[in-house]
Amino acid sequence: MSMPAMPVWLDEQGRTVACTEKIKVMQENMQELFQMAQDAFEDGLLMGCAEAQLRAYLQALAAGVENPYRP
């Protein structure tokens, strides 16, 4: 599987984030994150970890990310 297509980034009000520099940073960050997750996943497989458990843990990591800017 390859990296999913980038979405149109939206703000909290549903408006498109139009700043090209912000979009560029988001794309770079998501590409880097995907590659790190892919590398960790492959390492786990090579070490004999169960694929289903690795996928579940990667999903749990994403679900555990907290918004430090929430009022």
Short mmCIF file of the C-alpha atoms (twelve columns), coordinates in Angstrom:
data_MODEL
# 
_entry.id   MODEL 
# 
loop_
_atom_site.group_PDB 
_atom_site.id 
_atom_site.type_symbol 
_atom_site.label_atom_id 
_atom_site.label_alt_id 
_atom_site.label_comp_id 
_atom_site.label_asym_id 
_atom_site.label_seq_id 
_atom_site.Cartn_x 
_atom_site.Cartn_y 
_atom_site.Cartn_z 
_atom_site.pdbx_PDB_model_num 
ATOM 1  C CA . MET A 1  0.000   0.000   0.000  1 
ATOM 2  C CA . SER A 2  1.222   3.467   -0.754 1 
ATOM 3  C CA . MET A 3  0.620   6.698   1.071  1 
ATOM 4  C CA . PRO A 4  -2.985  7.901   0.805  1 
ATOM 5  C CA . ALA A 5  -3.647  10.963  -1.340 1 
ATOM 6  C CA . MET A 6  -3.418  14.250  0.513  1 
ATOM 7  C CA . PRO A 7  -6.768  15.788  1.397  1 
ATOM 8  C CA . VAL A 8  -7.763  19.389  0.881  1 
ATOM 9  C CA . TRP A 9  -6.817  20.756  4.304  1 
ATOM 10 C CA . LEU A 10 -9.656  22.486  6.145  1 
ATOM 11 C CA . ASP A 11 -9.776  24.734  9.195  1 
ATOM 12 C CA . GLU A 12 -12.161 24.213  12.140 1 
ATOM 13 C CA . GLN A 13 -14.888 26.154  10.330 1 
ATOM 14 C CA . GLY A 14 -14.597 23.933  7.241  1 
ATOM 15 C CA . ARG A 15 -12.831 26.542  5.106  1 
ATOM 16 C CA . THR A 16 -9.981  25.487  2.832  1 
ATOM 17 C CA . VAL A 17 -6.483  26.256  4.117  1 
ATOM 18 C CA . ALA A 18 -5.221  28.205  1.112  1 
ATOM 19 C CA . CYS A 19 -1.719  29.269  2.195  1 
ATOM 20 C CA . THR A 20 0.670   27.400  -0.112 1 
ATOM 21 C CA . GLU A 21 3.454   27.398  2.497  1 
ATOM 22 C CA . LYS A 22 1.157   25.828  5.121  1 
ATOM 23 C CA . ILE A 23 0.031   23.193  2.611  1 
ATOM 24 C CA . LYS A 24 3.655   22.462  1.702  1 
ATOM 25 C CA . VAL A 25 4.584   21.994  5.376  1 
ATOM 26 C CA . MET A 26 1.585   19.680  5.943  1 
ATOM 27 C CA . GLN A 27 2.521   17.574  2.910  1 
ATOM 28 C CA . GLU A 28 6.144   17.290  4.058  1 
ATOM 29 C CA . ASN A 29 5.076   16.394  7.608  1 
ATOM 30 C CA . MET A 30 2.612   13.739  6.429  1 
ATOM 31 C CA . GLN A 31 5.151   12.212  4.039  1 
ATOM 32 C CA . GLU A 32 7.750   12.060  6.814  1 
ATOM 33 C CA . LEU A 33 5.244   10.561  9.257  1 
ATOM 34 C CA . PHE A 34 4.150   7.954   6.719  1 
ATOM 35 C CA . GLN A 35 7.747   6.930   6.012  1 
ATOM 36 C CA . MET A 36 8.553   6.644   9.729  1 
ATOM 37 C CA . ALA A 37 5.426   4.537   10.305 1 
ATOM 38 C CA . GLN A 38 6.276   2.351   7.302  1 
ATOM 39 C CA . ASP A 39 9.829   1.813   8.567  1 
ATOM 40 C CA . ALA A 40 8.636   0.949   12.088 1 
ATOM 41 C CA . PHE A 41 6.013   -1.412  10.658 1 
ATOM 42 C CA . GLU A 42 8.563   -3.218  8.496  1 
ATOM 43 C CA . ASP A 43 11.017  -3.467  11.405 1 
ATOM 44 C CA . GLY A 44 8.300   -5.007  13.561 1 
ATOM 45 C CA . LEU A 45 7.463   -7.543  10.861 1 
ATOM 46 C CA . LEU A 46 11.131  -8.464  10.462 1 
ATOM 47 C CA . MET A 47 11.379  -8.973  14.230 1 
ATOM 48 C CA . GLY A 48 8.454   -11.395 14.116 1 
ATOM 49 C CA . CYS A 49 5.670   -9.185  15.485 1 
ATOM 50 C CA . ALA A 50 2.131   -9.921  14.340 1 
ATOM 51 C CA . GLU A 51 0.942   -7.664  11.524 1 
ATOM 52 C CA . ALA A 52 -2.508  -7.160  13.065 1 
ATOM 53 C CA . GLN A 53 -0.997  -6.093  16.385 1 
ATOM 54 C CA . LEU A 54 1.395   -3.650  14.685 1 
ATOM 55 C CA . ARG A 55 -1.474  -2.081  12.720 1 
ATOM 56 C CA . ALA A 56 -3.621  -1.810  15.844 1 
ATOM 57 C CA . TYR A 57 -0.815  -0.126  17.753 1 
ATOM 58 C CA . LEU A 58 -0.138  2.375   14.956 1 
ATOM 59 C CA . GLN A 59 -3.844  3.248   14.994 1 
ATOM 60 C CA . ALA A 60 -3.723  3.619   18.788 1 
ATOM 61 C CA . LEU A 61 -0.747  5.964   18.444 1 
ATOM 62 C CA . ALA A 62 -2.682  8.180   16.034 1 
ATOM 63 C CA . ALA A 63 -5.750  8.110   18.291 1 
ATOM 64 C CA . GLY A 64 -3.601  9.133   21.273 1 
ATOM 65 C CA . VAL A 65 -2.346  12.373  19.734 1 
ATOM 66 C CA . GLU A 66 -3.637  15.299  21.798 1 
ATOM 67 C CA . ASN A 67 -4.473  18.839  20.734 1 
ATOM 68 C CA . PRO A 68 -2.427  21.178  22.969 1 
ATOM 69 C CA . TYR A 69 -4.268  24.208  21.520 1 
ATOM 70 C CA . ARG A 70 -7.777  23.216  22.614 1 
ATOM 71 C CA . PRO A 71 -9.253  25.900  24.897 1 
# 
